[in-house]
Structures are given as C-alpha cells and as structure tokens.
C-alpha cells in the first residue's frame, strides 16, 4: 500500500506518472529499449526533450522572450551561476527570507560580487516575508518565492525595476506567475514537478546577452546551454522524461488555474485545522505569508516526535520538520490530493483529542 507522503523533497509524484513510467520502463512505446538506454541525441529522446521545453513554456504562458534550460547541479548550482552570469559589477540585491536565500547570498559573496541584503526576517526565524525595498538600479533583485523550511510564500512578487530573479524550487508549477519583471525564474524540480537531478530555468533574452559577454567555463555559462538547447553535454535524461510527463499531467488537470484552486483548497483546510485547535497546534508563519506548499507547525518539544511517530503508523509519512526548525511540516505539493489532506486533518483532530 502506498503511504500518504508529505515529504518536502524529493516528494510524492502523481501515481499516474509513476505507473506510466513503470509501464514503459523496460520497453519505451514498443521500441524494445528503455528511455534510459538511448542517446540524448536520438530522435526519440529529442521529442521528449523539446516537447517538455515547449509545454513548460506553455504552462507559464511564456513567449519567445524567454528560453528554457534544463541544467544539472540542483537549484544550489543556480546560487552560483546567477551571480557569475548576470552580475555587471554593480550591486546585486537579495531579500533574505530563509535558508535558501542565505545560501544564495553566501555563494554570491564567495564570488566577490557586491551583495546587498535589502531585507531579512532572520531575526524572527524567518516566520514572515519582510518589507522589501529593492532599488531601481541593481544588476538584479533576488527573491525565493516559497520558503520550503519555514513555510512562507510571496503572494505577489515585488514590482522591481531591476531584473527580478526568482528561486521557485518549492512552488514551481503551483500557480500562475506574472513574468512582467522576471528576468530569470528557476527551480530544482524534485519538489513539485518531478525527480531530482534536473533544474528548469526560464531566462529572458537580455540575460542571455549578459551571460554571453562573460568569460566563464562552458558548463557554468547560460549562453552555452542556450546555444546548445540544453544538450551541450548529456543531460539527466530520465529526470527530463519524468518532467515531460509532469508537464502533460499539469495540462491535463486544466493548467495552473485548476492546480492553484486545488492547492488553495488544500492549504485552507490544513491551516483551518491548525487555527481551530485552540492553540494545540501552532503555525510557524505569519498568517498573511503562509505558504500553500509547505505547512510548518508544532505542538511542543515532547509531542512533536510522538505526532510524527503515530502519523507514520497510520501511513502518513514525511511529516518531521526540517532539522533547522524542528517541529512538524506537511508539504502539500501538487501531487497531494484534497482527500489526503483531509486524512491528515482527521489524524490531527484525533491526536489532539488523545493528548490535549
Ligand atoms: C530545495 C531547495 C533548494 C535546493 O535544491 P537542490 O536541488 O537540492 O540544490 C533551493 N531553493 C529552494 C527554495 C528549495 O526548496
């Protein structure tokens, strides 16, 4: 029996996708070989590769102003590639809203770019999205749209005049995005859109130009990957194959409006369960900044681990909070259904009845 898996990443996939992949794992569409066993330069793989790129853009409604890149190295490599490729010797501005932005800031500093942290909620354990004052003339302005560990999320992105960079690793394909000021948008896709090994990057044309001007080794240069349509070297072919299935799945659900509707309903249900517990469960994030993807909460030091243990016995896994924050975290990405959130809520009510 499959468990209900609230893991933050890698995380649960739609069963349909797993079954589809299983059914053609050894024999891809009757061809007599696995998709894992063929050249990334073959027609058969190219169809998947370019199909996934096309659909990824279609899902976000993007036109030719943007290129899609499939890169290795996880989201974390982007922390370095962004300053390497896009800094122009001016100031690079960052909003520090959690561990992942702290790491991005650190990488930029190592590279010696002029980093300015324009806002931070670190002193409050990153429990909210701070007011952010980006200037109008930075090389770029950097945010993380959803803070996976602390469970905060930008409802709207800052309307910056500087090119906006967004790390959307944990809310990729979860809602519509206004790209009007976005210069680069990326995510490691193992949280909400596939499996590990692949990062999907949308890069605007003027940023490719910046990259082209830079003296960088090939694998670290966006322009090289653009010129080679993300086939400069062997890409993570199986991860791209799964991502392709994800893009088809999203479109089949009716696109991001439908996906968002469902995500909203799930989150409302779970936060209601927390808020109606008379203080037994406490949410970590300010209400206004609550994430629809990662719900971080706690009871107390003694009961948190018991909660996680007992949940596991009921087939609810992946609920242990991140080691940095502790407590409990339920990640309710696209592949988690409303019914599964309902089962979690019922467990929470029962647990409270037993221990309060
Ligand atoms: C998980 C995560 C990362 C790091 O992803 P890797 O692919 O492991 O490098 C970066 N940013 C955010 C927002 C994340 O949730």
Coordinates of C-alpha atoms and ligand atoms in Angstrom, one line a residue:
X1 CA 0.0 0.0 0.0
X2 CA 1.3 3.4 -0.9
X3 CA 1.7 5.8 2.0
X4 CA 0.5 9.3 2.1
X5 CA 3.8 11.1 1.6
X6 CA 4.2 14.7 2.9
X7 CA 7.9 14.8 2.2
X8 CA 9.4 18.2 1.4
X9 CA 11.6 17.0 -1.4
X10 CA 12.1 14.8 -3.2
X11 CA 8.4 14.3 -2.8
X12 CA 5.4 12.4 -3.8
X13 CA 4.6 12.1 -7.5
X14 CA 1.2 11.7 -9.1
X15 CA 0.6 7.9 -9.1
X16 CA -0.5 8.2 -12.8
X17 CA 3.0 9.4 -13.7
X18 CA 4.8 6.6 -11.7
X19 CA 2.5 4.0 -13.3
X20 CA 3.1 5.4 -16.8
X21 CA 6.8 5.4 -16.3
X22 CA 6.7 1.8 -14.9
X23 CA 4.6 0.5 -17.8
X24 CA 7.2 1.7 -20.3
X25 CA 10.3 1.4 -18.2
X26 CA 11.8 -1.6 -20.0
X27 CA 10.2 -1.1 -23.4
X28 CA 9.6 2.6 -24.3
X29 CA 6.5 2.7 -26.5
X30 CA 7.1 -0.7 -28.0
X31 CA 10.6 0.2 -29.3
X32 CA 12.3 -2.5 -27.5
X33 CA 14.5 -0.4 -25.2
X34 CA 14.2 1.8 -22.1
X35 CA 14.3 5.6 -22.4
X36 CA 17.2 5.4 -20.0
X37 CA 19.2 3.4 -22.5
X38 CA 19.3 5.6 -25.6
X39 CA 21.3 8.6 -26.8
X40 CA 20.3 12.1 -25.8
X41 CA 20.9 12.9 -29.4
X42 CA 18.4 10.4 -30.7
X43 CA 15.1 11.4 -32.3
X44 CA 13.2 9.6 -29.7
X45 CA 14.8 11.4 -26.8
X46 CA 14.7 14.8 -28.6
X47 CA 11.0 14.5 -28.9
X48 CA 10.7 14.3 -25.1
X49 CA 13.3 17.0 -24.5
X50 CA 11.8 19.6 -26.8
X51 CA 8.3 18.6 -26.0
X52 CA 8.9 19.2 -22.3
X53 CA 10.5 22.6 -23.1
X54 CA 7.6 23.7 -25.2
X55 CA 5.0 22.6 -22.6
X56 CA 6.9 24.1 -19.7
X57 CA 6.7 27.5 -21.5
X58 CA 3.1 26.9 -22.4
X59 CA 2.1 26.2 -18.8
X60 CA 3.5 29.6 -17.8
X61 CA 2.2 31.3 -20.9
X62 CA 5.7 32.4 -22.0
X63 CA 6.7 33.6 -25.5
X64 CA 10.0 33.9 -27.3
X65 CA 11.3 36.5 -24.8
X66 CA 12.4 33.5 -22.7
X67 CA 14.4 30.4 -23.2
X68 CA 14.0 27.2 -21.2
X69 CA 17.1 25.5 -19.9
X70 CA 17.4 22.0 -18.4
X71 CA 20.5 22.1 -16.2
X72 CA 22.3 19.8 -13.7
X73 CA 23.6 20.6 -10.3
X74 CA 20.3 21.2 -8.5
X75 CA 18.9 24.5 -7.5
X76 CA 22.0 25.1 -5.5
X77 CA 24.2 25.5 -8.6
X78 CA 22.0 28.3 -9.7
X79 CA 23.0 30.2 -6.5
X80 CA 26.5 30.5 -8.1
X81 CA 25.5 30.6 -11.8
X82 CA 23.2 33.6 -11.3
X83 CA 25.9 36.0 -10.0
X84 CA 28.5 34.5 -12.3
X85 CA 26.4 35.2 -15.4
X86 CA 24.3 38.1 -14.5
X87 CA 26.3 40.5 -12.3
X88 CA 27.6 43.5 -14.1
X89 CA 30.0 44.9 -11.5
X90 CA 27.2 46.8 -9.8
X91 CA 25.1 45.9 -6.7
X92 CA 23.2 42.6 -6.6
X93 CA 20.3 42.9 -4.2
X94 CA 18.9 40.0 -2.2
X95 CA 15.8 39.6 0.1
X96 CA 16.8 37.1 2.8
X97 CA 13.7 35.1 3.6
X98 CA 15.2 31.7 4.6
X99 CA 17.9 29.2 4.4
X100 CA 17.9 29.0 0.6
X101 CA 18.3 32.7 0.1
X102 CA 21.0 32.7 2.8
X103 CA 22.9 30.1 0.8
X104 CA 22.4 32.1 -2.4
X105 CA 23.8 35.2 -0.7
X106 CA 26.8 33.2 0.5
X107 CA 27.6 31.9 -2.9
X108 CA 27.4 35.4 -4.5
X109 CA 29.7 36.7 -1.7
X110 CA 32.3 34.0 -2.4
X111 CA 32.3 35.1 -6.0
X112 CA 33.1 38.6 -4.8
X113 CA 30.1 40.3 -6.3
X114 CA 28.8 43.4 -4.4
X115 CA 25.9 41.8 -2.5
X116 CA 23.4 44.0 -0.7
X117 CA 20.8 42.3 1.6
X118 CA 17.9 44.7 1.3
X119 CA 15.6 42.9 3.7
X120 CA 15.8 40.0 6.1
X121 CA 13.4 38.2 8.5
X122 CA 16.3 36.1 10.0
X123 CA 15.9 37.6 13.5
X124 CA 12.3 36.2 13.6
X125 CA 13.3 32.7 12.5
X126 CA 12.1 33.7 9.0
X127 CA 8.5 33.5 10.1
X128 CA 7.4 36.2 7.7
X129 CA 8.2 37.9 4.4
X130 CA 9.7 41.3 5.4
X131 CA 9.0 44.6 3.7
X132 CA 11.5 44.8 0.8
X133 CA 12.9 47.9 -0.7
X134 CA 14.7 47.0 -3.8
X135 CA 16.4 49.9 -5.6
X136 CA 15.7 50.6 -9.2
X137 CA 19.2 50.2 -10.5
X138 CA 20.6 46.9 -9.2
X139 CA 22.2 44.4 -11.5
X140 CA 19.4 42.2 -10.3
X141 CA 16.9 41.7 -7.5
X142 CA 16.7 38.2 -6.0
X143 CA 13.9 36.5 -4.1
X144 CA 12.9 33.0 -3.2
X145 CA 9.1 32.7 -3.9
X146 CA 8.4 30.0 -1.4
X147 CA 10.5 29.2 1.7
X148 CA 10.4 25.5 1.9
X149 CA 11.6 25.1 5.5
X150 CA 9.7 28.0 7.2
X151 CA 6.6 27.8 5.2
X152 CA 6.3 31.3 4.0
X153 CA 5.5 32.4 0.4
X154 CA 5.3 35.6 -1.6
X155 CA 1.6 36.2 -2.5
X156 CA 2.8 38.7 -5.2
X157 CA 6.3 39.3 -6.3
X158 CA 7.9 42.7 -5.8
X159 CA 7.4 45.0 -8.7
X160 CA 11.0 45.7 -9.2
X161 CA 12.5 47.9 -11.9
X162 CA 15.7 45.9 -11.7
X163 CA 15.6 42.4 -13.3
X164 CA 13.9 40.1 -10.9
X165 CA 15.4 36.6 -10.2
X166 CA 13.1 34.1 -8.6
X167 CA 14.0 30.8 -6.9
X168 CA 10.7 28.9 -7.3
X169 CA 12.1 25.5 -6.4
X170 CA 9.3 24.7 -4.0
X171 CA 6.3 26.3 -5.8
X172 CA 7.2 25.5 -9.4
X173 CA 4.1 24.9 -11.4
X174 CA 1.9 25.5 -8.4
X175 CA 0.2 28.8 -9.6
X176 CA 0.2 31.4 -12.3
X177 CA 3.1 33.8 -12.3
X178 CA 3.3 37.3 -13.6
X179 CA 6.6 37.4 -15.6
X180 CA 6.5 41.1 -16.4
X181 CA 9.6 42.0 -14.4
X182 CA 11.1 38.5 -14.2
X183 CA 14.5 38.1 -15.8
X184 CA 15.2 34.6 -14.6
X185 CA 12.9 32.1 -12.9
X186 CA 14.1 28.7 -11.8
X187 CA 13.6 25.6 -9.7
X188 CA 15.1 22.3 -8.8
X189 CA 12.1 20.3 -9.9
X190 CA 12.2 17.5 -7.4
X191 CA 9.8 19.2 -5.1
X192 CA 6.8 20.0 -7.1
X193 CA 7.4 18.9 -10.7
X194 CA 9.4 15.7 -10.9
X195 CA 12.5 14.0 -9.6
X196 CA 16.0 15.1 -8.6
X197 CA 18.8 15.8 -11.0
X198 CA 17.1 18.5 -13.0
X199 CA 16.7 22.2 -12.7
X200 CA 14.4 24.1 -15.0
X201 CA 15.5 27.7 -15.7
X202 CA 13.5 30.3 -17.7
X203 CA 15.9 33.0 -18.8
X204 CA 15.0 36.2 -20.6
X205 CA 16.8 37.2 -23.7
X206 CA 18.6 40.2 -22.3
X207 CA 20.1 38.0 -19.5
X208 CA 21.4 35.6 -22.1
X209 CA 23.2 38.5 -23.7
X210 CA 24.8 39.3 -20.3
X211 CA 25.9 35.7 -20.0
X212 CA 27.4 35.8 -23.5
X213 CA 29.7 38.7 -22.5
X214 CA 31.1 36.8 -19.6
X215 CA 34.3 34.8 -19.5
X216 CA 33.1 31.6 -17.9
X217 CA 33.8 27.9 -18.3
X218 CA 31.2 26.3 -20.6
X219 CA 29.2 24.3 -18.1
X220 CA 28.6 27.3 -16.0
X221 CA 27.6 29.7 -18.8
X222 CA 23.9 30.1 -19.6
X223 CA 24.7 31.3 -23.1
X224 CA 26.4 28.0 -23.9
X225 CA 23.4 26.0 -22.7
X226 CA 21.0 28.2 -24.7
X227 CA 23.1 27.8 -27.9
X228 CA 23.0 24.0 -27.4
X229 CA 19.4 23.8 -26.3
X230 CA 20.5 22.2 -23.1
X231 CA 22.2 19.4 -24.9
X232 CA 25.8 20.7 -24.5
X233 CA 26.6 17.5 -22.6
X234 CA 24.5 14.6 -21.6
X235 CA 21.5 16.0 -19.7
X236 CA 19.7 14.0 -16.9
X237 CA 17.6 12.2 -19.5
X238 CA 15.3 10.2 -17.1
X239 CA 14.6 13.3 -15.0
X240 CA 13.7 15.1 -18.2
X241 CA 11.4 12.2 -19.2
X242 CA 9.6 12.4 -15.8
X243 CA 9.4 16.2 -16.1
X244 CA 7.8 15.8 -19.6
X245 CA 5.2 13.6 -18.1
X246 CA 4.6 16.2 -15.4
X247 CA 4.0 18.9 -18.0
X248 CA 1.4 16.7 -19.7
X249 CA -0.2 16.0 -16.3
X250 CA -0.5 19.7 -15.5
X251 CA -2.1 20.5 -18.8
X252 CA -4.5 17.6 -18.4
X253 CA -5.5 18.9 -15.0
X254 CA -6.5 22.1 -16.8
X255 CA -3.4 24.1 -16.3
X256 CA -2.2 26.3 -13.4
X257 CA -5.6 27.9 -12.6
X258 CA -7.0 24.5 -11.7
X259 CA -3.8 23.4 -10.0
X260 CA -3.9 26.7 -7.9
X261 CA -7.5 26.3 -7.0
X262 CA -6.8 22.8 -5.6
X263 CA -3.7 23.9 -3.8
X264 CA -5.6 26.8 -2.2
X265 CA -8.4 24.5 -1.0
X266 CA -5.9 22.0 0.5
X267 CA -4.0 24.7 2.3
X268 CA -7.1 26.4 3.7
X269 CA -8.3 23.0 5.0
X270 CA -5.0 22.3 6.8
X271 CA -4.5 25.8 8.2
X272 CA -8.1 25.7 9.4
X273 CA -7.3 22.6 11.3
X274 CA -4.3 24.3 12.9
X275 CA -6.2 27.5 13.7
X276 CA -9.2 25.8 15.2
X277 CA -7.1 23.7 17.6
X278 CA -7.3 26.3 20.4
X279 CA -3.5 26.7 20.4
X280 CA -2.7 23.0 20.5
X281 CA -1.1 23.3 17.1
X282 CA 0.8 26.5 16.3
X283 CA 1.7 27.6 12.8
X284 CA 5.2 28.9 12.3
X285 CA 4.5 31.6 9.6
X286 CA 2.5 34.8 10.0
X287 CA -0.9 34.2 8.5
X288 CA -0.5 36.7 5.8
X289 CA 2.6 35.0 4.5
X290 CA 1.6 31.4 4.8
X291 CA 2.8 29.0 2.1
X292 CA 0.3 27.0 0.2
X293 CA 3.0 24.3 -0.3
X294 CA 4.8 23.8 3.0
X295 CA 2.9 24.0 6.2
X296 CA 5.3 24.2 9.2
X297 CA 3.8 23.9 12.7
X298 CA 4.4 22.4 16.1
X299 CA 2.8 21.3 19.3
X300 CA 5.7 21.2 21.7
X301 CA 9.1 19.6 22.0
X302 CA 7.7 16.4 23.6
X303 CA 4.7 15.8 21.5
X304 CA 6.2 16.7 18.1
X305 CA 8.2 13.5 17.7
X306 CA 5.2 11.4 19.0
X307 CA 3.0 13.1 16.4
X308 CA 5.4 12.1 13.7
X309 CA 5.7 8.5 15.0
X310 CA 2.0 8.0 15.4
X311 CA 1.3 9.5 12.0
X312 CA 3.7 7.1 10.4
X313 CA 1.8 4.2 12.0
X314 CA -1.2 5.5 10.2
X315 CA 0.6 5.6 6.9
X316 CA 1.3 9.4 6.9
X317 CA 5.0 9.9 6.3
X318 CA 7.4 12.7 5.7
X319 CA 6.0 14.9 8.5
X320 CA 9.1 15.6 10.5
X321 CA 10.1 19.3 10.4
X322 CA 13.4 20.3 8.8
X323 CA 16.3 19.8 11.2
X324 CA 16.9 23.6 11.4
X325 CA 13.4 24.5 12.5
X326 CA 12.2 21.2 14.1
X327 CA 8.5 20.6 14.8
X328 CA 6.3 19.3 12.1
X329 CA 6.0 20.1 8.4
X330 CA 3.4 18.9 5.9
X331 CA 4.4 19.6 2.3
X332 CA 1.2 19.6 0.2
X333 CA 2.5 19.9 -3.3
X334 CA 0.5 19.4 -6.5
X335 CA 0.5 15.6 -6.2
X336 CA -1.1 15.6 -2.8
X337 CA -4.9 15.4 -3.1
X338 CA -7.6 17.1 -1.1
X339 CA -8.7 13.7 0.3
X340 CA -5.1 13.1 1.5
X341 CA -5.1 16.5 3.4
X342 CA -8.5 15.5 4.8
X343 CA -7.0 12.3 6.2
X344 CA -4.1 14.3 7.8
X345 CA -6.6 16.7 9.3
X346 CA -8.6 13.8 10.8
X347 CA -5.4 12.4 12.2
X348 CA -4.6 15.8 13.7
X349 CA -8.0 16.0 15.4
X350 CA -7.7 12.5 16.8
X351 CA -4.2 13.2 18.0
X352 CA -5.3 16.4 19.8
X353 CA -8.3 14.6 21.4
X354 CA -5.8 12.0 22.8
X355 CA -3.1 14.3 24.0
X356 CA -4.6 17.7 24.9
Ligands
LIG1 C1 15.3 22.5 -2.0 C2 15.5 23.9 -2.4 C3 16.8 24.3 -3.0 C4 17.9 23.4 -3.1 O1 17.7 22.5 -4.1 P1 18.8 21.4 -4.6 O2 18.2 20.9 -5.9 O3 18.9 20.4 -3.5 O4 20.1 22.2 -4.8 C5 16.9 25.6 -3.3 N1 15.8 26.5 -3.1 C6 14.7 26.1 -2.6 C7 13.6 27.1 -2.4 C8 14.5 24.8 -2.2 O5 13.3 24.5 -1.7

